[in-house]
Tab-separated table of C-alpha atoms and ligand atoms in Angstrom:
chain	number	residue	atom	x	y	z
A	11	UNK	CA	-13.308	-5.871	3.267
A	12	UNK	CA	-11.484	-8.643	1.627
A	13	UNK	CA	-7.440	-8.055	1.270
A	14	UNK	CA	-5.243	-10.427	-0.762
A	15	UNK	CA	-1.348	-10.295	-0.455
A	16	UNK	CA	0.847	-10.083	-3.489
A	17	UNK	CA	3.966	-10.008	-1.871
A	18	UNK	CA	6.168	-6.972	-0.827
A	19	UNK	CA	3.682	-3.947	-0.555
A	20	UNK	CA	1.765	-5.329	-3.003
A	21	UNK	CA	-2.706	-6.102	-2.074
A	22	UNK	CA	-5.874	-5.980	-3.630
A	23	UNK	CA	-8.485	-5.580	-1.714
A	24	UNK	CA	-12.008	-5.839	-2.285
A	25	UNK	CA	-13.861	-2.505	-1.666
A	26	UNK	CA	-17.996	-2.160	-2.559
A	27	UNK	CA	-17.518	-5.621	-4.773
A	28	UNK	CA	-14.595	-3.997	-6.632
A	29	UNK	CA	-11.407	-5.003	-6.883
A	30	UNK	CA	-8.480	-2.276	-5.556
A	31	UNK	CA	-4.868	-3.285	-6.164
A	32	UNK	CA	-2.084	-1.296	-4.193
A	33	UNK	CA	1.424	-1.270	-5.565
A	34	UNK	CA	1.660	-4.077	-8.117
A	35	UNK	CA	5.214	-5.367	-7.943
A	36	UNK	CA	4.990	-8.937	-8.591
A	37	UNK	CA	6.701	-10.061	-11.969
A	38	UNK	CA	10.165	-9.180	-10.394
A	39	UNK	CA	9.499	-10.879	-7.222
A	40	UNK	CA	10.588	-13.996	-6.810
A	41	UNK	CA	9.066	-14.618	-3.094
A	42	UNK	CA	5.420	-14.665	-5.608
A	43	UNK	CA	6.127	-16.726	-8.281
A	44	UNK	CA	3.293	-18.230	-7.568
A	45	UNK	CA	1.281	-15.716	-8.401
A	46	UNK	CA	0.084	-14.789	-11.998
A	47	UNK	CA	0.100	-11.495	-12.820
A	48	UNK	CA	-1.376	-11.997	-15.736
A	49	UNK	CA	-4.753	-13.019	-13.480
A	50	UNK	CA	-4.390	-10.546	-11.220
A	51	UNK	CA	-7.772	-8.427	-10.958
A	52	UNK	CA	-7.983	-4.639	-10.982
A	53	UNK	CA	-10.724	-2.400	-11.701
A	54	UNK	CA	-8.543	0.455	-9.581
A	55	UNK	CA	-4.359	0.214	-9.225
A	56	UNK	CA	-3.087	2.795	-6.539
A	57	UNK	CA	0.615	3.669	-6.774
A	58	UNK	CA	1.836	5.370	-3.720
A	59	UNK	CA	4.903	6.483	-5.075
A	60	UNK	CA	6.706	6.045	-8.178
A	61	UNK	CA	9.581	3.657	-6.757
A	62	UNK	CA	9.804	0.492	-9.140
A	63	UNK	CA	9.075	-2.322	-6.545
A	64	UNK	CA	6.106	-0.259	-6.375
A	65	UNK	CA	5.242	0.533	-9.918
A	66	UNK	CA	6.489	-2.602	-11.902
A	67	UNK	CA	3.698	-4.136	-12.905
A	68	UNK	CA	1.236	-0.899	-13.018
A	69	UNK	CA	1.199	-0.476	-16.690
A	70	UNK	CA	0.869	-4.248	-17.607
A	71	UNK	CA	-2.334	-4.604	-15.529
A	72	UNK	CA	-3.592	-1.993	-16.312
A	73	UNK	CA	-3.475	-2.130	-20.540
A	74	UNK	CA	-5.042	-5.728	-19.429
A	75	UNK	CA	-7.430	-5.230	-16.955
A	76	UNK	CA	-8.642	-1.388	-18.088
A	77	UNK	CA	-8.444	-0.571	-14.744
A	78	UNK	CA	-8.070	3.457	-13.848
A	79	UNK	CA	-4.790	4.280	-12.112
A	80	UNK	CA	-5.026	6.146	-9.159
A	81	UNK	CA	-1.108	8.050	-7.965
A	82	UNK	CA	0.269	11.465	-7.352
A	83	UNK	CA	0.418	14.164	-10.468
A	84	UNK	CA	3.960	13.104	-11.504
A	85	UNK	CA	3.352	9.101	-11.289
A	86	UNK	CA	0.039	8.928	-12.932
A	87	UNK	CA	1.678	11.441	-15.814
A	88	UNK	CA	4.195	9.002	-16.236
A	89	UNK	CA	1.745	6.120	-16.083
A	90	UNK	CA	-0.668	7.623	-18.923
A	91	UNK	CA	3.191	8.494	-20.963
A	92	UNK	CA	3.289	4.672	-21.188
A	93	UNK	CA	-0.505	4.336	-22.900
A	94	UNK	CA	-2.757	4.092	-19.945
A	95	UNK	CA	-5.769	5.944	-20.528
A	96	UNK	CA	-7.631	6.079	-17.505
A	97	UNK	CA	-5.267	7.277	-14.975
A	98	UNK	CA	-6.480	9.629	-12.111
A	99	UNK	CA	-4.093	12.094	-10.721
A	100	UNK	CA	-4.213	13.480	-6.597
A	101	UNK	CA	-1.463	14.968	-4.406
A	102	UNK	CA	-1.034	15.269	-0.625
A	103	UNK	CA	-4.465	16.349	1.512
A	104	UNK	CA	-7.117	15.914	-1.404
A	105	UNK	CA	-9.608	13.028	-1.886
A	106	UNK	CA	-11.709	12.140	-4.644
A	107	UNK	CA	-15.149	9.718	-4.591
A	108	UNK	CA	-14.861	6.635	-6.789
A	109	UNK	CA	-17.753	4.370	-7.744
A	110	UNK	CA	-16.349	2.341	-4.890
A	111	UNK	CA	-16.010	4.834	-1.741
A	112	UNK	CA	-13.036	8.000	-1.405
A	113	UNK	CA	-9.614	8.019	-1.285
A	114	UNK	CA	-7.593	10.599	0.523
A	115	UNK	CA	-3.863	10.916	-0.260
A	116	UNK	CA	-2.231	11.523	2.807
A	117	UNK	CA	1.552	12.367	3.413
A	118	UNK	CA	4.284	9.656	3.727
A	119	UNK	CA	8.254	10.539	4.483
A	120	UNK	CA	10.518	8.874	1.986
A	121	UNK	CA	11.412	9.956	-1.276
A	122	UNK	CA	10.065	8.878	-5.370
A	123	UNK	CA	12.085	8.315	-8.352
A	124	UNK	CA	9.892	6.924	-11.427
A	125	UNK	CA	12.255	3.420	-12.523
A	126	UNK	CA	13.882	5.667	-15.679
A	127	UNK	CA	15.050	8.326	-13.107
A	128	UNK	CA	12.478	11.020	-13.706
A	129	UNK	CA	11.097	12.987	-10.709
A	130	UNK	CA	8.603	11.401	-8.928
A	131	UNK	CA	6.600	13.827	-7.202
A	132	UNK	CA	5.633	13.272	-3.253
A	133	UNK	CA	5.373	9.936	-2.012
A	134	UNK	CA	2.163	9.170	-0.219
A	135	UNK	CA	-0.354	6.592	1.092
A	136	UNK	CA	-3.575	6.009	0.416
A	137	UNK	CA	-6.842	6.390	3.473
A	138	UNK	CA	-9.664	4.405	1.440
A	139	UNK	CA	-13.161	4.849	3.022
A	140	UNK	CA	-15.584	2.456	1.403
A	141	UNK	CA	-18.830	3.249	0.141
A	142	UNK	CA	-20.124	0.238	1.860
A	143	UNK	CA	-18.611	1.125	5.590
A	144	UNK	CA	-15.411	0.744	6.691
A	145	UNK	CA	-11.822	2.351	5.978
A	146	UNK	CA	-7.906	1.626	5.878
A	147	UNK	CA	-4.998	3.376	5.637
A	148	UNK	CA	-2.104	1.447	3.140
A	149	UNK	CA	0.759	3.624	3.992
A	150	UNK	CA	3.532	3.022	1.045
A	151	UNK	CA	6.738	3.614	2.205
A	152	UNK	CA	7.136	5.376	5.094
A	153	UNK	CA	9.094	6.649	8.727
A	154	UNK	CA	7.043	7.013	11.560
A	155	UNK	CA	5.445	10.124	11.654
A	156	UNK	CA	3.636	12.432	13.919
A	157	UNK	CA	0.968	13.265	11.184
A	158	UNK	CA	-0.617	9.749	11.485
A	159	UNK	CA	-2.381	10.989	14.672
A	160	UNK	CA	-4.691	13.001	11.749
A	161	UNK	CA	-5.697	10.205	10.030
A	162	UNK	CA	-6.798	8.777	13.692
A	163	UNK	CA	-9.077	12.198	13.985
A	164	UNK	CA	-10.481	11.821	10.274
A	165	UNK	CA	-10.669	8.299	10.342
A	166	UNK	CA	-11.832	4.645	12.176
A	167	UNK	CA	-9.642	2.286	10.490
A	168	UNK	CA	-10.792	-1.408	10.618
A	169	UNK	CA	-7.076	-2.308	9.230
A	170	UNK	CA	-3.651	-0.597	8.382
A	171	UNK	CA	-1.113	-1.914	5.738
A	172	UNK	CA	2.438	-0.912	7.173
A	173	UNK	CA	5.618	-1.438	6.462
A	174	UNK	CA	7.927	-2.998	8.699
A	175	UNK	CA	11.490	-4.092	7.269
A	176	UNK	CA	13.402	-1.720	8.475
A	177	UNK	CA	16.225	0.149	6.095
A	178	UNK	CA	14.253	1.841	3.794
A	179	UNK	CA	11.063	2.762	5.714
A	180	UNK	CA	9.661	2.341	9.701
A	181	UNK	CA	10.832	-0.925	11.198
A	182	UNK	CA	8.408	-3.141	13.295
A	183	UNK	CA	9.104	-1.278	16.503
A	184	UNK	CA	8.055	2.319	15.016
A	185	UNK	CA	5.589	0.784	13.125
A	186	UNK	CA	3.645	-0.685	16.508
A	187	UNK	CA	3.988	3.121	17.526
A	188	UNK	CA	1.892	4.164	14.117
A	189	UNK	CA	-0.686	1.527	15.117
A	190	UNK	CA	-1.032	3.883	18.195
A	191	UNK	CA	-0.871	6.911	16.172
A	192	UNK	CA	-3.680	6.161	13.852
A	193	UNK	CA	-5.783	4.119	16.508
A	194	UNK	CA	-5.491	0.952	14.782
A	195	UNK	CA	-5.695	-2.077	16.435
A	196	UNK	CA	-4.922	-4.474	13.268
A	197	UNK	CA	-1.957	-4.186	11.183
A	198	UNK	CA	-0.752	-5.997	8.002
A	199	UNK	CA	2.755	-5.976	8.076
A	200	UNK	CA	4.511	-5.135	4.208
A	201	UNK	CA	7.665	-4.422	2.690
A	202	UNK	CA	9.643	-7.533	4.521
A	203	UNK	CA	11.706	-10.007	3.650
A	204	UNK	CA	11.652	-9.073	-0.251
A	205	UNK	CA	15.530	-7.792	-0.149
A	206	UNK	CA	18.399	-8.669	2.273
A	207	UNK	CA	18.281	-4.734	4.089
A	208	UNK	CA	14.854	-5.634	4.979
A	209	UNK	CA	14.873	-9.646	6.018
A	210	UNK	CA	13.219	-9.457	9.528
A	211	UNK	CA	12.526	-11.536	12.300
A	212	UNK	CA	9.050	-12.409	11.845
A	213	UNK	CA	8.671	-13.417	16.127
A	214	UNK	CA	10.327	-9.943	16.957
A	215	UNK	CA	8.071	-8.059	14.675
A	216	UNK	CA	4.787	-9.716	16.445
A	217	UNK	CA	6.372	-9.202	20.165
A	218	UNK	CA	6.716	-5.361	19.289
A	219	UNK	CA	3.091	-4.982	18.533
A	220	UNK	CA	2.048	-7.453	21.294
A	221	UNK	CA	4.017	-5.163	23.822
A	222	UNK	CA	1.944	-2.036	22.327
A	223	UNK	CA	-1.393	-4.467	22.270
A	224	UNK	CA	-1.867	-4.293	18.900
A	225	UNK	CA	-2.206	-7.212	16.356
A	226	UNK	CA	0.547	-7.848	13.263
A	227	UNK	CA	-0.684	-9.934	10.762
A	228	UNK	CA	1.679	-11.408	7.962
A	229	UNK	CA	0.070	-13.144	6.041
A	230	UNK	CA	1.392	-15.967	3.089
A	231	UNK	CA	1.743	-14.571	-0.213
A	232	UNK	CA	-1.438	-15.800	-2.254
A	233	UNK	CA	-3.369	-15.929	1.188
A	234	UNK	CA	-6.800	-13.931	1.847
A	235	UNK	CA	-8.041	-12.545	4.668
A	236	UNK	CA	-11.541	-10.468	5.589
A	237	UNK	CA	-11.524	-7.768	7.794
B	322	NI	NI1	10.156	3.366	-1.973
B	323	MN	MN1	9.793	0.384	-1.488
């Protein structure tokens, strides 16, 4: 599997030769200027919650690329309100097969607010077992949580997108925990360094996981890497 970062929480990844984008937020960003949205590909967009540096750029890639939008009931509502046609609706424990593999929306603890203030369901994240072999886990926004250890039982993840800033979700340290949780020995570190509550120390984030002997990666923005 081929993953591309975006910026923020924001990855496509390449799953069965299509392309998978997880919470587009990349027009407000200024860390990814240097990435055009406009060029960004998407035959699936997964929203794990309805949070707007989550969600910004859903509905503009997706009336360009006509790519289906996958979220919980309340965000994919709100995503079809805005015109998109193909949006896919799922909430907490229930997968669905794709032409590309199966997605499983799994439980995250934080909270979801669509960007005009309307409720946003559950947040989540996203298990993605591709058709092709091999699965990973992008958690959204997140704490630490116990019911990782399921997805370790269900699951052999070859990577895990997890955020570690701090403030709003898990920092690095809990997030090296997770790794152990879900059995995961690589981790792609997200949601950093977007906002001043979640600027990290990029050297104390990698000792935390080397202590647990697991692997961060943070990668540039614009910067591929195959798993
Ligand atoms: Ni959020
Ligand atoms: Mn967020």
């Amino acid at each position: 599997m081929k993953l591309t970062y975006y910026g923020h929480s924001c990855f496509g990844v390449e799953v069965a030769g299509m392309a998978l984008l997880l919470d587009p937020f990349i027009s407000p960003n200024p860390l990814a200027e240097s990435i055009d949205v406009d060029a960004v590909p998407a035959d699936f967009i997964l929203l794990s919650h309805g949070h707007a540096d989550h969600v910004a750029d859903a509905v503009r890639i997706a009336q360009r690329t006509g790519g289906t939008v996958i979220a919980n009931f309340e965000v994919a509502n709100w995503i079809g309100a805005q015109g998109v046609t193909k949006i896919h609706p799922m909430n907490h424990g229930g997968s669905c097969g794709f032409d590309f593999g199966r997605v499983k929306y799994v439980k995250a603890v934080h909270s979801s607010s669509l960007p005009d203030g309307s409720y946003g369901g559950q947040p989540g994240g996203f298990v993605v077992a591709a058709k092709d072999g091999g699965s990973f886990y992008f958690a959204g926004d997140t704490a630490l949580t116990l019911d990782m250890k399921l997805i370790a039982e269900e699951f052999d993840l070859r990577f895990a997108a997890l955020p570690i800033g701090d403030n709003f979700t898990m920092g690095a340290a809990d997030a090296a925990k997770a790794a152990g949780f879900l059995g995961c020995d690589e981790v792609v570190g997200m949601h950093y360094d977007t906002f001043p509550p979640i600027c990290i120390d990029h050297d104390v984030a990698r000792a935390a996981f080397q202590r647990a002997g697991r692997r961060l990666h943070l990668l540039e923005i614009g910067e591929t890497r195959a798993f």
